[in-house]
């Protein structure tokens, strides 16, 4: 209770002191907070959002999927394997050290040690040419080198070198214990971490020496994780927070109609699919049955009712804008034809299958799965559904415990080939391809085309190959595409350019945000 | 004199008929019981048959609201299922779990309580520490424990069919200590009485004394706490379903219906949460009121706590 | 007495051992922490290496023995998510839960005592009928439903009270972030504490009334009346005092129930206490924290029970022979 008089005094002082510009504080509510302060500890949406707050990448994606220079001012290809990046001069880390090419080399080497990133950067190496020039090369020709540069957030090599108070190296990447990098940061990004209470509250303060003077005007960000959807929306509508993400579809209309809140949506690139396991069920080896599954599911109905129109019904993996997107492959709901196919295949009476889906991973995942049960019942397939939290789901998915399994996928490289590599290529333990292909669909043609496309540097030719893969998958009914999830954010109208700082990768660039 | 007249004159029935609240709650409970146990015949739709459900019918408000649909008296849920039918089936699930769990609790509790009270000493100490362990594990932890064991034992597809027995076991195992302590207390009280001593001197076997003489005398408190326990078991099931450890979405109980609607209550579709919520409260209230009357009437010494 | 105490403490330790085995066996099957610790595109080989490194591949008994050995020294392992000792995490969340329970208990005490006494003394008055009616309705509404309704009415519709979190906190002493000393913190406490007390309050009203009625029929009260003592004095000093012991006992036994209710309340209100931490640890497959929480709660429970038993043993020597009532 001692605090009251002090507070009162402070309030009085504030009242008499001449009006000074109030600091612009952004109160941000997300479903979860970043798991660490070390950008290399985990590859996840949350950590990448964090990286864009506290660090800066060499290049980054713009809203229309072009590359924008950040710490690299310009770049050029010097041969099939190598790309040269010219760094911005005079960029300061939060520690005060200056950014040099050595930091980039150091960061790439650290990425190669990270459990989560080493797969993405397999075959990469970096060499400092001079203080501000760095060459990044790959073992084999790779068309997506620049895409990967969006994942390189240079870290302050001097700051992270040496040993901490516990005698451990400061650059250790530690997933489950205290480490220097988990608790300290020195990036070049627009914000520094002033306070971090995991799972509870973060305070980020504007970095005074930030190199990009033309960016936004937020002085401080208070980040609160609010896991419950309904509570998060209520907090925005009550004016307790200024910006929330994600927004549950059932609240889109309400936020749209509220005058103190603004809804921002974008077509997303995460596709939600179902896989019918051919190894478990001989019925699914029949292409007619697989096609019937596709025909029986009313994608548009799911989008309209469950997603409230804020998703796009899908007929393939690749969303519009991706190289492999083939406009001819549209959703094909046709119940009568589905029944006819089932009859033709000799399953007029139907059969019973099991199905699993997560219940807290994708937007409305549980409700979508439930709707699928109803739709498949109409062609005689009785589905026994079990939904579970994502913490338990992936083990079950890997073990392929059910005949039909749900999986959503977002391509880390923003490219079609990534879908095929993980979801549709023949499962192969050695190469790691088809890691999430629980349909056990295997078509050598798909494998061949995908691998060839990865080495093709002629982008037009490459796109043709990827589109052909989509067509093969469609005709084989290799999987059941449902829809592309829309991305959604909602904010108070005093955030002037909120719709400009968001993008389909879901890394809002809060550094550029302007508050009234 | 017919049996009905005899019954009417009995003290129990007389006292019951004198208490309008007890009569009213008994009538309500009876109606709910008939409606829910008879759901397959009464409900306008069968929510367990997914082929009759159309996603395009989802979130239709009750019939008296502007967008209401004559087919669905109380509207539909997020999947397009008829609320009324789903609630009747859901109440059936809740009741089955509630009653089943209490039968299991009583069986376990009486066994432990009798053994503990009659034999005393080491066994008593052991069993009472066992109840301590049990009490410190809340129902959630038991649910997680059994859910995990179940999954590895039976696989995925069967969950839907076996969820009811599973929840009966979970709530039965989680909440038996109440019975054990009650029975133990009354056994301790009975044991000192002369008739037990007399029976023992007469050379009757231990089991005979326990089952034929002591047990009937502990039945009054058991009966009284049973009503409260049924209400509690139904609430426990609802709470488990609410945090996602209970009935699956395709076989909803009242609790899972409330949970499913929670996300929608702020967005305007209040009926998905409110109707099952009201049904749940009325059901529990009726049981509690009857329990109250029974307690006042029988007025047993009950172990408190 | 000494032998009794020793015996009771040994039993308590055995109970703790059993709890740790049960808790640990749950850990094996609630989810895979490795999955939560790595991105989805990480290969199976990498995950296997991490699993090996964390010792998750060791046999059950080896892992359990390691856990018990460390637990004896107060180390319940590291939380995977928070990346710090689980004990530290639990203790940092404890103030939130304790403050919530504290305020809810105050509400329960302030209202249940006068209402309970009144309803026992004047059982036929309309006011006590209303109170008793309300209390039975109260015990019939599940906590999460009360919480939802409170948020809907006071926060969404009326916009009077905040619906989530703890508001502005002040560190009153090291490690204790308190919401009790700021206006904002107090406002945030209102709805959750009402929701939490909504189920305990009616229970205690009914309990106090029942106990009080029983006591009022006792000989010594009649005697006191006959002696011409003032009614108020009889009620408060003689009668109420004697209802306290059973009421407190029940309160102790209800601790487990209370913990369960805080889990629900904290989940709905996004209250950053031990209950929501427990649920979140399950959702995140932070299994080491889940187990640590269960062992911690078990420990608190066993300590409370043991202490109560020992006190009973001192007060009433009969207990030592017959066991607790």
PDB file of C-alpha atoms in Angstrom, chain A residues 46 53 62 71 129 135 231 267 277 306 313 318 352 368 371 388 405:
ATOM      1  CA  UNK A  46       6.728 -17.129 -33.582  1.00  0.00           C
ATOM      2  CA  UNK A  53      11.556  -7.336 -34.252  1.00  0.00           C
ATOM      3  CA  UNK A  62       7.715  -7.386 -49.498  1.00  0.00           C
ATOM      4  CA  UNK A  71      21.206  -5.333 -44.257  1.00  0.00           C
ATOM      5  CA  UNK A 129      35.496 -10.845 -49.086  1.00  0.00           C
ATOM      6  CA  UNK A 135      29.910 -14.410 -50.617  1.00  0.00           C
ATOM      7  CA  UNK A 231     -10.415 -13.584 -24.741  1.00  0.00           C
ATOM      8  CA  UNK A 267      -4.880 -14.844 -48.662  1.00  0.00           C
ATOM      9  CA  UNK A 277      -3.370 -43.933 -46.208  1.00  0.00           C
ATOM     10  CA  UNK A 306     -16.707 -22.857 -40.869  1.00  0.00           C
ATOM     11  CA  UNK A 313     -11.050 -23.536 -51.339  1.00  0.00           C
ATOM     12  CA  UNK A 318       0.337 -24.410 -54.466  1.00  0.00           C
ATOM     13  CA  UNK A 352     -15.504 -47.695 -41.956  1.00  0.00           C
ATOM     14  CA  UNK A 368     -13.259 -28.957 -40.227  1.00  0.00           C
ATOM     15  CA  UNK A 371     -17.564 -31.548 -41.086  1.00  0.00           C
ATOM     16  CA  UNK A 388      -6.174 -34.194 -30.018  1.00  0.00           C
ATOM     17  CA  UNK A 405      -4.865 -37.860 -41.281  1.00  0.00           C
TER      18      UNK A 405
END
